[in-house]
Amino acid sequence: MSRSIRIADIASYPGETVTIHGWLTLKTGKGQLQFLRVRDGTGIIQAVVFKKDVPADVFEAARRLTQESSLVVTGVVRADDRSPGMPGGYELGVTDLQLVQIAGEYPITPKEHGPEFLLDNRHLWIRSSRQWAILRVRATVVRAIREWLDQNGFINMDTPILTPAAGEGTTTLFEVDYFGEPTYLAQTGQLYNEANIYSFGRVYCFGPTFRAEKSKTRRHLTEFWMVEPEAAFCDLDQLMEIEEQFVSYIVQRTLDERRSELAMLERDIRALERVTPPFYRISYDDALHRLAEVQARTEDPELKELLSVEWGSDFGSPHETELTAQFDKPVFVYGFPTQCKAFYMEPWPGRPEVSKSVDLLAPEGYGEITGGSERISDPDLLEQRIREHQLPPEAFSWYVDLRQYGSVPHSGFGLGVERTVAWITGTKHIRETVPYPRMINRVYP
RNA sequence: UCCUCGGUAGCUCAAUCGGCAGAGCGGCCGGCUGUUAACCGGUUGGUUGUAGGUUCAAGUCCUGCCCGAGGAGCCA
């Protein structure tokens, strides 16, 4: 009876006979030699079955294995530079092999496939090595998020997913029949966070959020995960300091724990190693000047058209791409026009047309990963803004109420998990950064 | 919602001017002692997205619809 081990720990057992429980990801047979690539969830290892080393029925079983067949394989661990895997450098000289199940014809072959086919087979696609690596990075990112916040005085305070018709306008909300009354899936926990800081000081909510936008781009999901920290006695400058510490920690923690996964994904590690405080800070006005320069320089008429932007408009994806191309790590853009941002943002001192808002743009064209602001603390101004935005006052009465009892300057931001994982892993489309993506026209599987 | 491109074997694709619907991979059978998406030989595999139209003849041309991809807007 040999010891059962995990492939991740293979380097601890050179020369020993061990047993691995897993699945066949790939097989290349060569007469009396069968190379089995076996996956157990923790890693991948090559198991070599040589006809003369095993009983005839074991060799026959190895020969008959199909892709994704489940098996229990026993063999001697030996170092071998030729052996692929994760971690590589070791292989298993098979002495025994038990079949658990011969898999039927597996649809995902080691060749190229299109996105529609892969998404229809997402329940199988997650077994592929690239998806495996991305989702392991995601798990680390999620844990790093909680670690940093928990270690820096933020307390986790869950906010509701079923919400009344509040939010920031109802057009992008999914409606749910709540015992005959319409309610909506949350698109933010921020307003509740603002209530919670008066009891806990610094809080965060972390969960799925929902946007019914008919977006069809590589940066959008209808269901995505967002962490939203909120802090009392915190102005915009202090918020940016929190954000850069937070994001840097997430990236560095991922480099510590998931370096080999990032290498599998062929991510440029050095670009991530640069992600340390301080980040660049530019104002909206400065950003506008930079975009005008790019626009004047470019000879691409299409780009020229896409980059035209008036003072007062929010940036689109082309603007973010051009801006972030000028920096080698994340850049804050602060001080957006009041008119293009949400109703609750504090005005800039002496410039009411500008808000104390800040977006964090990831480099390499990944765009906005956080959006935040200092919130209005004055009850009269807040009520005025609610009127200006024609929001139903009764739905926001509790929110205004917060400003009656010890109102303080406070700030917060939201960070999109999928966009962050896409940036860190170098994944083009965020649909690969969540196990089961929800997009317009896709809720299966 | 708008713009562009696409839909042919399980998968990825080809099919010239409208003239017999093909290849690679996968599967199956056989061969091979170091394969890395192995290789070699054989074999299997089709309601060309859908409904109409034009034509002696439509994968190919025309019209509607459905589905997908990339982008815009909006956003994290």
Short mmCIF file of C-alpha atoms (C1' of nucleotides) in Angstrom, two decimals:
data_model
loop_
_atom_site.label_atom_id
_atom_site.label_comp_id
_atom_site.label_asym_id
_atom_site.label_seq_id
_atom_site.Cartn_x
_atom_site.Cartn_y
_atom_site.Cartn_z
CA MET A 1 0.00 0.00 0.00
CA SER A 2 1.71 3.18 -1.16
CA ARG A 3 1.12 6.69 0.10
CA SER A 4 -1.54 8.81 -1.63
CA ILE A 5 -0.18 12.24 -2.46
CA ARG A 6 -1.13 15.41 -4.26
CA ILE A 7 0.76 16.27 -7.44
CA ALA A 8 1.58 19.71 -6.01
CA ASP A 9 3.74 17.93 -3.39
CA ILE A 10 5.52 15.63 -5.86
CA ALA A 11 8.97 17.13 -5.20
CA SER A 12 8.85 15.83 -1.60
CA TYR A 13 8.82 12.17 -2.69
CA PRO A 14 11.73 11.46 -5.05
CA GLY A 15 12.44 7.73 -5.26
CA GLU A 16 9.28 6.81 -3.35
CA THR A 17 6.34 4.84 -4.61
CA VAL A 18 3.22 7.01 -4.45
CA THR A 19 -0.40 6.91 -5.60
CA ILE A 20 -2.22 9.71 -7.41
CA HIS A 21 -5.98 10.02 -7.90
CA GLY A 22 -6.91 11.98 -10.98
CA TRP A 23 -7.87 12.27 -14.61
CA LEU A 24 -6.10 11.72 -17.90
CA THR A 25 -5.66 15.05 -19.67
CA LEU A 26 -3.58 13.78 -22.55
CA LYS A 27 -2.00 10.55 -23.76
CA THR A 28 0.66 9.86 -26.33
CA GLY A 29 1.27 6.21 -26.97
CA LYS A 30 4.40 4.86 -28.51
CA GLY A 31 4.22 1.09 -28.86
CA GLN A 32 5.47 -0.32 -25.60
CA LEU A 33 5.55 3.12 -23.97
CA GLN A 34 2.48 5.09 -22.92
CA PHE A 35 2.86 8.69 -21.75
CA LEU A 36 -0.09 9.67 -19.60
CA ARG A 37 -0.55 13.26 -18.53
CA VAL A 38 -2.47 13.05 -15.26
CA ARG A 39 -4.23 15.91 -13.48
CA ASP A 40 -5.45 15.81 -9.88
CA GLY A 41 -6.60 19.38 -9.30
CA THR A 42 -3.38 20.45 -7.60
CA GLY A 43 -1.09 19.92 -10.56
CA ILE A 44 -0.21 17.93 -13.64
CA ILE A 45 2.31 15.13 -13.96
CA GLN A 46 3.46 12.77 -16.66
CA ALA A 47 3.07 9.10 -15.81
CA VAL A 48 5.11 6.72 -17.98
CA VAL A 49 3.85 3.19 -18.50
CA PHE A 50 6.47 0.82 -19.94
CA LYS A 51 5.15 -2.53 -21.09
CA LYS A 52 7.92 -4.58 -19.47
CA ASP A 53 7.44 -2.87 -16.06
CA VAL A 54 3.77 -3.68 -15.50
CA PRO A 55 1.42 -6.67 -15.72
CA ALA A 56 -0.14 -7.21 -19.14
CA ASP A 57 -3.62 -6.13 -18.01
CA VAL A 58 -2.27 -2.86 -16.56
CA PHE A 59 -0.51 -2.01 -19.81
CA GLU A 60 -3.66 -2.85 -21.75
CA ALA A 61 -5.68 -0.59 -19.44
CA ALA A 62 -3.22 2.27 -20.00
CA ARG A 63 -3.41 1.72 -23.74
CA ARG A 64 -7.21 1.88 -23.71
CA LEU A 65 -7.44 5.08 -21.65
CA THR A 66 -9.33 7.92 -23.27
CA GLN A 67 -8.99 11.64 -22.60
CA GLU A 68 -10.60 12.57 -19.23
CA SER A 69 -10.81 8.98 -17.98
CA SER A 70 -10.58 8.84 -14.21
CA LEU A 71 -7.86 6.67 -12.70
CA VAL A 72 -5.75 5.79 -9.69
CA VAL A 73 -2.12 5.46 -10.69
CA THR A 74 0.79 4.19 -8.61
CA GLY A 75 4.45 4.54 -9.46
CA VAL A 76 7.94 5.63 -8.50
CA VAL A 77 8.66 9.36 -8.45
CA ARG A 78 11.76 10.25 -10.46
CA ALA A 79 13.30 13.55 -11.44
CA ASP A 80 13.44 14.04 -15.19
CA ASP A 81 14.03 17.32 -16.99
CA ARG A 82 12.12 16.06 -20.02
CA SER A 83 8.90 15.72 -18.09
CA PRO A 84 6.26 18.38 -18.59
CA GLY A 85 3.75 19.25 -15.88
CA MET A 86 2.95 21.52 -13.01
CA PRO A 87 5.21 21.55 -11.10
CA GLY A 88 7.41 20.11 -13.83
CA GLY A 89 10.66 18.20 -13.55
CA TYR A 90 9.23 15.00 -12.08
CA GLU A 91 7.44 12.05 -13.56
CA LEU A 92 5.94 8.82 -12.37
CA GLY A 93 7.30 5.43 -13.44
CA VAL A 94 4.03 3.53 -13.33
CA THR A 95 3.84 0.19 -11.49
CA ASP A 96 0.08 -0.10 -11.18
CA LEU A 97 -2.99 1.57 -12.62
CA GLN A 98 -6.66 1.23 -11.73
CA LEU A 99 -9.36 2.54 -13.99
CA VAL A 100 -12.22 4.34 -12.28
CA GLN A 101 -14.11 5.15 -15.46
CA ILE A 102 -13.33 5.17 -19.15
CA ALA A 103 -14.50 8.58 -20.36
CA GLY A 104 -16.73 8.90 -23.39
CA GLU A 105 -15.55 10.85 -26.40
CA TYR A 106 -14.49 14.19 -24.93
CA PRO A 107 -15.57 17.23 -26.93
CA ILE A 108 -12.67 19.53 -26.00
CA THR A 109 -9.62 18.28 -27.85
CA PRO A 110 -6.11 19.70 -27.52
CA LYS A 111 -6.75 21.73 -30.68
CA GLU A 112 -8.27 25.14 -31.25
CA HIS A 113 -11.89 25.88 -30.47
CA GLY A 114 -14.15 28.88 -30.83
CA PRO A 115 -15.58 30.84 -27.89
CA GLU A 116 -19.19 29.79 -28.46
CA PHE A 117 -18.30 26.11 -28.35
CA LEU A 118 -16.09 26.55 -25.31
CA LEU A 119 -18.72 28.56 -23.42
CA ASP A 120 -21.39 25.96 -24.23
CA ASN A 121 -18.98 23.48 -22.67
CA ARG A 122 -17.86 25.71 -19.80
CA HIS A 123 -18.52 22.88 -17.33
CA LEU A 124 -15.76 20.95 -19.12
CA TRP A 125 -13.64 23.88 -20.26
CA ILE A 126 -12.70 24.71 -16.66
CA ARG A 127 -10.62 21.50 -16.70
CA SER A 128 -8.29 22.97 -19.33
CA SER A 129 -4.93 24.10 -18.02
CA ARG A 130 -5.30 27.74 -18.97
CA GLN A 131 -8.71 28.01 -17.31
CA TRP A 132 -7.41 26.10 -14.31
CA ALA A 133 -4.55 28.59 -13.91
CA ILE A 134 -6.77 31.67 -14.29
CA LEU A 135 -9.32 30.44 -11.76
CA ARG A 136 -6.61 29.56 -9.26
CA VAL A 137 -5.32 33.12 -9.59
CA ARG A 138 -8.87 34.36 -9.04
CA ALA A 139 -9.10 32.40 -5.78
CA THR A 140 -5.88 34.02 -4.60
CA VAL A 141 -7.03 37.50 -5.63
CA VAL A 142 -10.24 37.03 -3.66
CA ARG A 143 -8.32 35.89 -0.60
CA ALA A 144 -5.82 38.76 -0.91
CA ILE A 145 -8.71 41.22 -1.05
CA ARG A 146 -10.10 39.91 2.23
CA GLU A 147 -6.67 39.62 3.85
CA TRP A 148 -5.69 43.22 3.19
CA LEU A 149 -9.03 44.66 4.24
CA ASP A 150 -9.24 42.50 7.36
CA GLN A 151 -5.67 43.46 8.32
CA ASN A 152 -6.27 47.18 7.76
CA GLY A 153 -9.25 47.80 9.96
CA PHE A 154 -12.04 47.15 7.47
CA ILE A 155 -14.79 44.90 8.75
CA ASN A 156 -16.81 42.73 6.40
CA MET A 157 -20.44 43.75 6.46
CA ASP A 158 -22.68 41.97 3.96
CA THR A 159 -25.21 44.10 2.13
CA PRO A 160 -28.48 42.88 0.63
CA ILE A 161 -28.74 41.44 -2.85
CA LEU A 162 -32.49 41.97 -3.04
CA THR A 163 -33.01 45.71 -2.89
CA PRO A 164 -35.90 48.15 -3.20
CA ALA A 165 -36.05 50.48 -6.17
CA ALA A 166 -33.20 52.63 -4.94
CA GLY A 167 -29.79 52.16 -6.52
CA GLU A 168 -28.68 54.90 -8.86
CA GLY A 169 -31.61 54.72 -11.27
CA THR A 170 -33.53 51.63 -12.23
CA THR A 171 -32.79 51.22 -15.92
CA THR A 172 -29.95 48.74 -15.55
CA LEU A 173 -31.45 46.62 -12.77
CA PHE A 174 -32.78 43.09 -12.97
CA GLU A 175 -36.30 42.99 -11.60
CA VAL A 176 -37.38 40.19 -9.27
CA ASP A 177 -40.95 39.37 -8.26
CA TYR A 178 -40.85 39.66 -4.47
CA PHE A 179 -44.20 38.28 -3.28
CA GLY A 180 -45.94 40.36 -5.88
CA GLU A 181 -43.85 43.47 -5.31
CA PRO A 182 -41.03 44.43 -7.69
CA THR A 183 -37.56 44.33 -6.17
CA TYR A 184 -34.19 44.47 -7.83
CA LEU A 185 -30.90 42.60 -7.78
CA ALA A 186 -28.26 44.83 -6.19
CA GLN A 187 -25.91 46.73 -8.43
CA THR A 188 -23.97 48.14 -5.48
CA GLY A 189 -23.79 47.82 -1.70
CA GLN A 190 -22.39 51.31 -1.30
CA LEU A 191 -25.40 53.06 0.20
CA TYR A 192 -25.61 50.40 2.92
CA ASN A 193 -21.86 50.67 3.46
CA GLU A 194 -22.36 54.36 4.14
CA ALA A 195 -24.80 53.50 6.89
CA ASN A 196 -22.46 50.84 8.29
CA ILE A 197 -19.42 53.13 8.70
CA TYR A 198 -21.29 55.05 11.41
CA SER A 199 -21.26 51.87 13.47
CA PHE A 200 -17.99 50.24 12.38
CA GLY A 201 -15.79 53.03 11.00
CA ARG A 202 -14.34 51.10 8.07
CA VAL A 203 -16.36 48.41 6.32
CA TYR A 204 -16.48 46.47 3.10
CA CYS A 205 -19.05 44.42 1.28
CA PHE A 206 -18.03 41.72 -1.13
CA GLY A 207 -20.40 39.81 -3.32
CA PRO A 208 -22.04 39.44 -6.70
CA THR A 209 -23.61 42.48 -8.31
CA PHE A 210 -25.93 42.64 -11.26
CA ARG A 211 -26.26 44.99 -14.21
CA ALA A 212 -28.92 44.45 -16.84
CA GLU A 213 -26.96 46.48 -19.39
CA LYS A 214 -27.00 45.11 -22.91
CA SER A 215 -23.25 45.40 -23.10
CA LYS A 216 -21.39 43.17 -25.51
CA THR A 217 -17.73 43.79 -24.85
CA ARG A 218 -14.81 41.88 -23.38
CA ARG A 219 -15.05 43.99 -20.21
CA HIS A 220 -18.67 43.28 -19.27
CA LEU A 221 -20.66 40.62 -17.46
CA THR A 222 -24.25 40.91 -16.25
CA GLU A 223 -23.25 39.21 -12.99
CA PHE A 224 -19.87 40.12 -11.56
CA TRP A 225 -18.12 40.26 -8.22
CA MET A 226 -17.24 43.53 -6.63
CA VAL A 227 -15.61 44.47 -3.35
CA GLU A 228 -16.62 47.86 -1.99
CA PRO A 229 -14.65 49.35 0.90
CA GLU A 230 -16.00 52.46 2.62
CA ALA A 231 -14.24 54.52 5.30
CA ALA A 232 -15.37 57.24 7.70
CA PHE A 233 -13.14 60.30 8.23
CA CYS A 234 -11.54 59.73 4.84
CA ASP A 235 -11.11 62.28 2.06
CA LEU A 236 -10.24 61.71 -1.60
CA ASP A 237 -6.46 61.85 -1.08
CA GLN A 238 -6.64 59.34 1.72
CA LEU A 239 -8.86 57.15 -0.45
CA MET A 240 -6.25 57.05 -3.22
CA GLU A 241 -3.62 56.01 -0.68
CA ILE A 242 -5.84 53.18 0.50
CA GLU A 243 -6.52 52.07 -3.07
CA GLU A 244 -2.87 51.94 -4.13
CA GLN A 245 -1.86 50.00 -1.02
CA PHE A 246 -4.78 47.62 -1.53
CA VAL A 247 -4.24 46.96 -5.23
CA SER A 248 -0.47 46.60 -4.79
CA TYR A 249 -1.02 44.03 -2.06
CA ILE A 250 -3.37 42.01 -4.26
CA VAL A 251 -0.84 41.93 -7.11
CA GLN A 252 2.18 41.14 -4.92
CA ARG A 253 0.31 38.41 -3.04
CA THR A 254 -0.65 36.82 -6.35
CA LEU A 255 2.98 36.93 -7.47
CA ASP A 256 3.99 35.18 -4.23
CA GLU A 257 1.42 32.41 -4.42
CA ARG A 258 0.65 31.93 -8.10
CA ARG A 259 3.89 32.65 -9.91
CA SER A 260 3.89 29.32 -11.75
CA GLU A 261 0.27 29.79 -12.84
CA LEU A 262 1.16 33.25 -14.19
CA ALA A 263 4.13 31.68 -15.97
CA MET A 264 1.79 29.05 -17.49
CA LEU A 265 -0.33 31.94 -18.74
CA GLU A 266 2.80 33.57 -20.18
CA ARG A 267 2.11 36.72 -18.22
CA ASP A 268 4.83 39.39 -18.17
CA ILE A 269 5.85 39.04 -14.52
CA ARG A 270 8.01 42.16 -14.53
CA ALA A 271 5.04 44.35 -15.41
CA LEU A 272 3.31 43.06 -12.29
CA GLU A 273 6.39 43.46 -10.11
CA ARG A 274 6.30 47.18 -10.86
CA VAL A 275 2.85 47.49 -9.25
CA THR A 276 3.86 49.15 -5.97
CA PRO A 277 2.86 52.46 -4.39
CA PRO A 278 2.69 55.22 -5.33
CA PHE A 279 0.57 55.02 -8.47
CA TYR A 280 0.44 57.90 -10.94
CA ARG A 281 -2.18 60.61 -10.30
CA ILE A 282 -3.55 62.82 -13.04
CA SER A 283 -6.58 65.08 -13.04
CA TYR A 284 -9.44 64.75 -15.48
CA ASP A 285 -8.37 68.06 -17.02
CA ASP A 286 -4.82 66.78 -17.47
CA ALA A 287 -6.14 63.56 -18.96
CA LEU A 288 -8.17 65.57 -21.44
CA HIS A 289 -5.03 67.44 -22.54
CA ARG A 290 -3.13 64.20 -22.96
CA LEU A 291 -5.92 62.76 -25.09
CA ALA A 292 -6.02 65.89 -27.23
CA GLU A 293 -2.28 65.50 -27.86
CA VAL A 294 -2.68 61.87 -28.89
CA GLN A 295 -5.58 62.83 -31.10
CA ALA A 296 -3.56 65.56 -32.79
CA ARG A 297 -0.64 63.19 -33.37
CA THR A 298 -2.46 60.16 -34.69
CA GLU A 299 -2.83 59.62 -38.41
CA ASP A 300 -5.48 56.98 -37.93
CA PRO A 301 -8.77 58.72 -38.82
CA GLU A 302 -10.80 56.11 -36.92
CA LEU A 303 -8.81 56.66 -33.73
CA LYS A 304 -9.02 60.42 -34.22
CA GLU A 305 -12.79 60.12 -34.28
CA LEU A 306 -12.95 57.77 -31.28
CA LEU A 307 -10.76 60.03 -29.16
CA SER A 308 -12.79 63.19 -29.55
CA VAL A 309 -14.20 64.08 -26.14
CA GLU A 310 -15.79 67.24 -24.77
CA TRP A 311 -15.16 68.50 -21.25
CA GLY A 312 -18.00 67.03 -19.20
CA SER A 313 -18.15 63.57 -20.75
CA ASP A 314 -16.89 60.45 -19.09
CA PHE A 315 -14.10 58.53 -20.81
CA GLY A 316 -14.87 55.59 -23.01
CA SER A 317 -12.76 52.55 -23.57
CA PRO A 318 -10.59 54.10 -26.34
CA HIS A 319 -9.70 57.00 -24.05
CA GLU A 320 -8.72 54.69 -21.21
CA THR A 321 -6.59 52.60 -23.54
CA GLU A 322 -4.66 55.61 -24.84
CA LEU A 323 -4.20 57.07 -21.35
CA THR A 324 -2.93 53.90 -19.73
CA ALA A 325 -0.52 53.35 -22.63
CA GLN A 326 1.40 56.36 -21.26
CA PHE A 327 2.09 54.72 -17.89
CA ASP A 328 3.89 51.57 -16.78
CA LYS A 329 1.69 50.98 -13.74
CA PRO A 330 -1.84 51.86 -12.63
CA VAL A 331 -2.89 55.49 -12.90
CA PHE A 332 -5.51 57.42 -10.94
CA VAL A 333 -7.68 59.86 -12.84
CA TYR A 334 -9.39 62.18 -10.36
CA GLY A 335 -11.76 65.12 -10.45
CA PHE A 336 -14.34 64.10 -13.05
CA PRO A 337 -17.06 66.56 -14.04
CA THR A 338 -20.01 66.43 -11.67
CA GLN A 339 -22.42 65.98 -14.56
CA CYS A 340 -21.03 62.61 -15.68
CA LYS A 341 -20.86 61.00 -12.24
CA ALA A 342 -23.33 59.73 -9.63
CA PHE A 343 -25.47 62.07 -7.53
CA TYR A 344 -23.75 61.40 -4.17
CA MET A 345 -20.26 62.68 -4.95
CA GLU A 346 -18.75 65.56 -2.96
CA PRO A 347 -18.06 68.70 -5.03
CA TRP A 348 -14.48 69.90 -5.46
CA PRO A 349 -13.78 72.85 -3.13
CA GLY A 350 -14.25 76.04 -5.15
CA ARG A 351 -15.14 74.11 -8.33
CA PRO A 352 -18.71 72.81 -8.03
CA GLU A 353 -18.63 71.58 -11.64
CA VAL A 354 -15.99 69.04 -10.58
CA SER A 355 -16.53 66.10 -8.22
CA LYS A 356 -14.16 64.49 -5.74
CA SER A 357 -14.18 61.29 -7.74
CA VAL A 358 -11.39 58.95 -8.83
CA ASP A 359 -11.07 56.01 -11.21
CA LEU A 360 -8.09 53.67 -11.18
CA LEU A 361 -7.02 52.54 -14.63
CA ALA A 362 -4.99 49.37 -15.00
CA PRO A 363 -2.07 49.44 -17.44
CA GLU A 364 -1.74 47.51 -20.69
CA GLY A 365 -5.19 48.52 -21.87
CA TYR A 366 -7.19 46.79 -19.15
CA GLY A 367 -8.97 49.99 -18.20
CA GLU A 368 -11.01 50.92 -15.18
CA ILE A 369 -10.67 48.50 -12.27
CA THR A 370 -11.90 50.75 -9.48
CA GLY A 371 -14.26 53.68 -9.25
CA GLY A 372 -14.66 55.71 -6.11
CA SER A 373 -15.31 59.07 -4.57
CA GLU A 374 -15.67 61.16 -1.48
CA ARG A 375 -19.37 61.22 -0.62
CA ILE A 376 -21.55 64.21 0.09
CA SER A 377 -21.75 64.70 3.86
CA ASP A 378 -24.07 67.72 3.91
CA PRO A 379 -27.77 66.78 4.12
CA ASP A 380 -29.06 69.84 2.26
CA LEU A 381 -26.72 69.39 -0.69
CA LEU A 382 -27.56 65.69 -0.86
CA GLU A 383 -31.29 66.40 -0.98
CA GLN A 384 -30.70 68.97 -3.68
CA ARG A 385 -28.78 66.43 -5.78
CA ILE A 386 -31.53 63.85 -5.37
CA ARG A 387 -34.00 66.41 -6.70
CA GLU A 388 -31.69 67.37 -9.59
CA HIS A 389 -31.33 63.74 -10.62
CA GLN A 390 -35.10 63.28 -10.31
CA LEU A 391 -34.73 60.32 -7.96
CA PRO A 392 -37.65 59.28 -5.75
CA PRO A 393 -36.98 61.12 -2.43
CA GLU A 394 -38.90 58.59 -0.31
CA ALA A 395 -36.57 55.77 -1.42
CA PHE A 396 -33.56 57.77 -0.26
CA SER A 397 -34.93 59.15 2.99
CA TRP A 398 -32.91 56.71 5.09
CA TYR A 399 -29.80 57.60 3.10
CA VAL A 400 -30.29 61.32 3.72
CA ASP A 401 -31.05 60.50 7.35
CA LEU A 402 -27.43 59.33 7.77
CA ARG A 403 -26.35 62.96 7.34
CA GLN A 404 -28.43 64.09 10.32
CA TYR A 405 -26.62 62.15 13.02
CA GLY A 406 -22.91 62.86 13.22
CA SER A 407 -22.21 63.22 9.51
CA VAL A 408 -18.50 63.03 8.63
CA PRO A 409 -16.38 63.21 5.49
CA HIS A 410 -16.21 59.70 4.09
CA SER A 411 -15.11 57.94 0.96
CA GLY A 412 -15.24 54.58 -0.71
CA PHE A 413 -14.66 52.69 -3.93
CA GLY A 414 -15.60 49.54 -5.76
CA LEU A 415 -13.14 47.10 -7.32
CA GLY A 416 -14.28 44.70 -10.01
CA VAL A 417 -12.86 41.26 -9.33
CA GLU A 418 -13.11 39.93 -12.89
CA ARG A 419 -11.42 42.96 -14.44
CA THR A 420 -8.68 42.77 -11.84
CA VAL A 421 -8.13 39.07 -12.52
CA ALA A 422 -8.16 39.69 -16.28
CA TRP A 423 -5.44 42.31 -15.86
CA ILE A 424 -3.28 40.23 -13.52
CA THR A 425 -3.54 37.10 -15.65
CA GLY A 426 -3.31 38.90 -18.98
CA THR A 427 -6.66 37.50 -20.13
CA LYS A 428 -8.29 39.37 -22.99
CA HIS A 429 -11.93 38.67 -22.12
CA ILE A 430 -13.26 38.75 -18.57
CA ARG A 431 -15.62 35.84 -19.29
CA GLU A 432 -12.68 33.52 -18.58
CA THR A 433 -12.03 35.00 -15.13
CA VAL A 434 -15.19 33.68 -13.48
CA PRO A 435 -16.16 29.98 -13.43
CA TYR A 436 -19.59 30.42 -15.01
CA PRO A 437 -19.90 33.78 -16.77
CA ARG A 438 -23.26 35.47 -17.12
CA MET A 439 -23.55 37.65 -20.17
CA ILE A 440 -26.27 39.01 -22.36
CA ASN A 441 -27.67 35.91 -24.10
CA ARG A 442 -25.78 33.46 -21.92
CA VAL A 443 -26.96 31.87 -18.70
CA TYR A 444 -25.91 28.29 -19.59
CA PRO A 445 -24.40 26.22 -18.10
"C1'" U B 1 -29.84 49.85 -29.34
"C1'" C B 2 -26.14 50.85 -33.37
"C1'" C B 3 -21.75 49.47 -36.71
"C1'" U B 4 -18.63 45.50 -38.88
"C1'" C B 5 -17.76 40.33 -39.71
"C1'" G B 6 -19.41 35.39 -39.55
"C1'" G B 7 -22.69 30.43 -39.30
"C1'" U B 8 -20.31 23.95 -44.03
"C1'" A B 9 -18.56 16.72 -40.32
"C1'" G B 10 -17.97 16.26 -32.86
"C1'" C B 11 -13.98 20.57 -33.36
"C1'" U B 12 -11.03 24.19 -36.63
"C1'" C B 13 -11.63 25.41 -41.47
"C1'" A B 14 -11.56 24.94 -47.34
"C1'" A B 15 -14.82 24.63 -51.58
"C1'" U B 16 -12.18 29.20 -58.06
"C1'" C B 17 -17.12 32.12 -62.66
"C1'" G B 18 -23.46 29.17 -59.74
"C1'" G B 19 -21.63 22.85 -62.01
"C1'" C B 20 -19.90 15.51 -58.22
"C1'" A B 21 -19.42 18.89 -50.37
"C1'" G B 22 -13.43 18.36 -49.00
"C1'" A B 23 -9.03 18.51 -45.51
"C1'" G B 24 -6.75 18.50 -40.75
"C1'" C B 25 -7.84 17.25 -35.81
"C1'" G B 26 -10.96 13.95 -32.75
"C1'" G B 27 -13.14 8.77 -32.68
"C1'" C B 28 -12.22 3.54 -34.25
"C1'" C B 29 -8.46 -0.47 -36.20
"C1'" G B 30 -3.19 -1.46 -36.89
"C1'" G B 31 2.37 0.00 -36.21
"C1'" C B 32 6.35 2.24 -33.19
"C1'" U B 33 10.93 2.36 -26.16
"C1'" G B 34 11.06 9.14 -24.67
"C1'" U B 35 6.32 11.38 -26.40
"C1'" U B 36 5.48 17.03 -25.37
"C1'" A B 37 -1.18 19.54 -29.62
"C1'" A B 38 4.03 12.92 -31.37
"C1'" C B 39 4.41 10.35 -35.94
"C1'" C B 40 2.98 6.53 -39.99
"C1'" G B 41 -1.03 3.44 -42.59
"C1'" G B 42 -6.26 2.45 -42.81
"C1'" U B 43 -11.28 3.82 -41.45
"C1'" U B 44 -15.63 6.57 -39.64
"C1'" G B 45 -18.02 10.96 -40.09
"C1'" G B 46 -22.96 16.03 -43.67
"C1'" U B 47 -30.84 18.29 -43.19
"C1'" U B 48 -24.08 23.52 -45.58
"C1'" G B 49 -28.15 28.15 -39.04
"C1'" U B 50 -33.49 28.77 -40.66
"C1'" A B 51 -37.85 30.06 -43.99
"C1'" G B 52 -38.75 31.54 -48.76
"C1'" G B 53 -37.14 33.23 -53.79
"C1'" U B 54 -34.16 33.24 -58.67
"C1'" U B 55 -32.06 29.16 -61.81
"C1'" C B 56 -31.64 23.34 -65.93
"C1'" A B 57 -28.54 23.50 -61.44
"C1'" A B 58 -27.52 27.18 -55.02
"C1'" G B 59 -22.73 26.03 -49.61
"C1'" U B 60 -22.18 29.97 -53.42
"C1'" C B 61 -26.97 34.92 -55.88
"C1'" C B 62 -31.58 37.76 -53.52
"C1'" U B 63 -35.10 38.71 -49.12
"C1'" G B 64 -36.77 37.89 -44.06
"C1'" C B 65 -35.64 35.70 -39.43
"C1'" C B 66 -32.40 33.15 -35.69
"C1'" C B 67 -27.61 32.57 -33.46
"C1'" G B 68 -22.47 33.99 -32.60
"C1'" A B 69 -17.89 37.18 -32.62
"C1'" G B 70 -15.43 42.05 -32.40
"C1'" G B 71 -16.38 47.13 -31.44
"C1'" A B 72 -19.45 51.63 -29.81
"C1'" G B 73 -22.61 53.47 -25.97
"C1'" C B 74 -22.91 52.39 -20.52
"C1'" C B 75 -20.10 50.78 -16.66
"C1'" A B 76 -16.53 47.62 -12.35
#
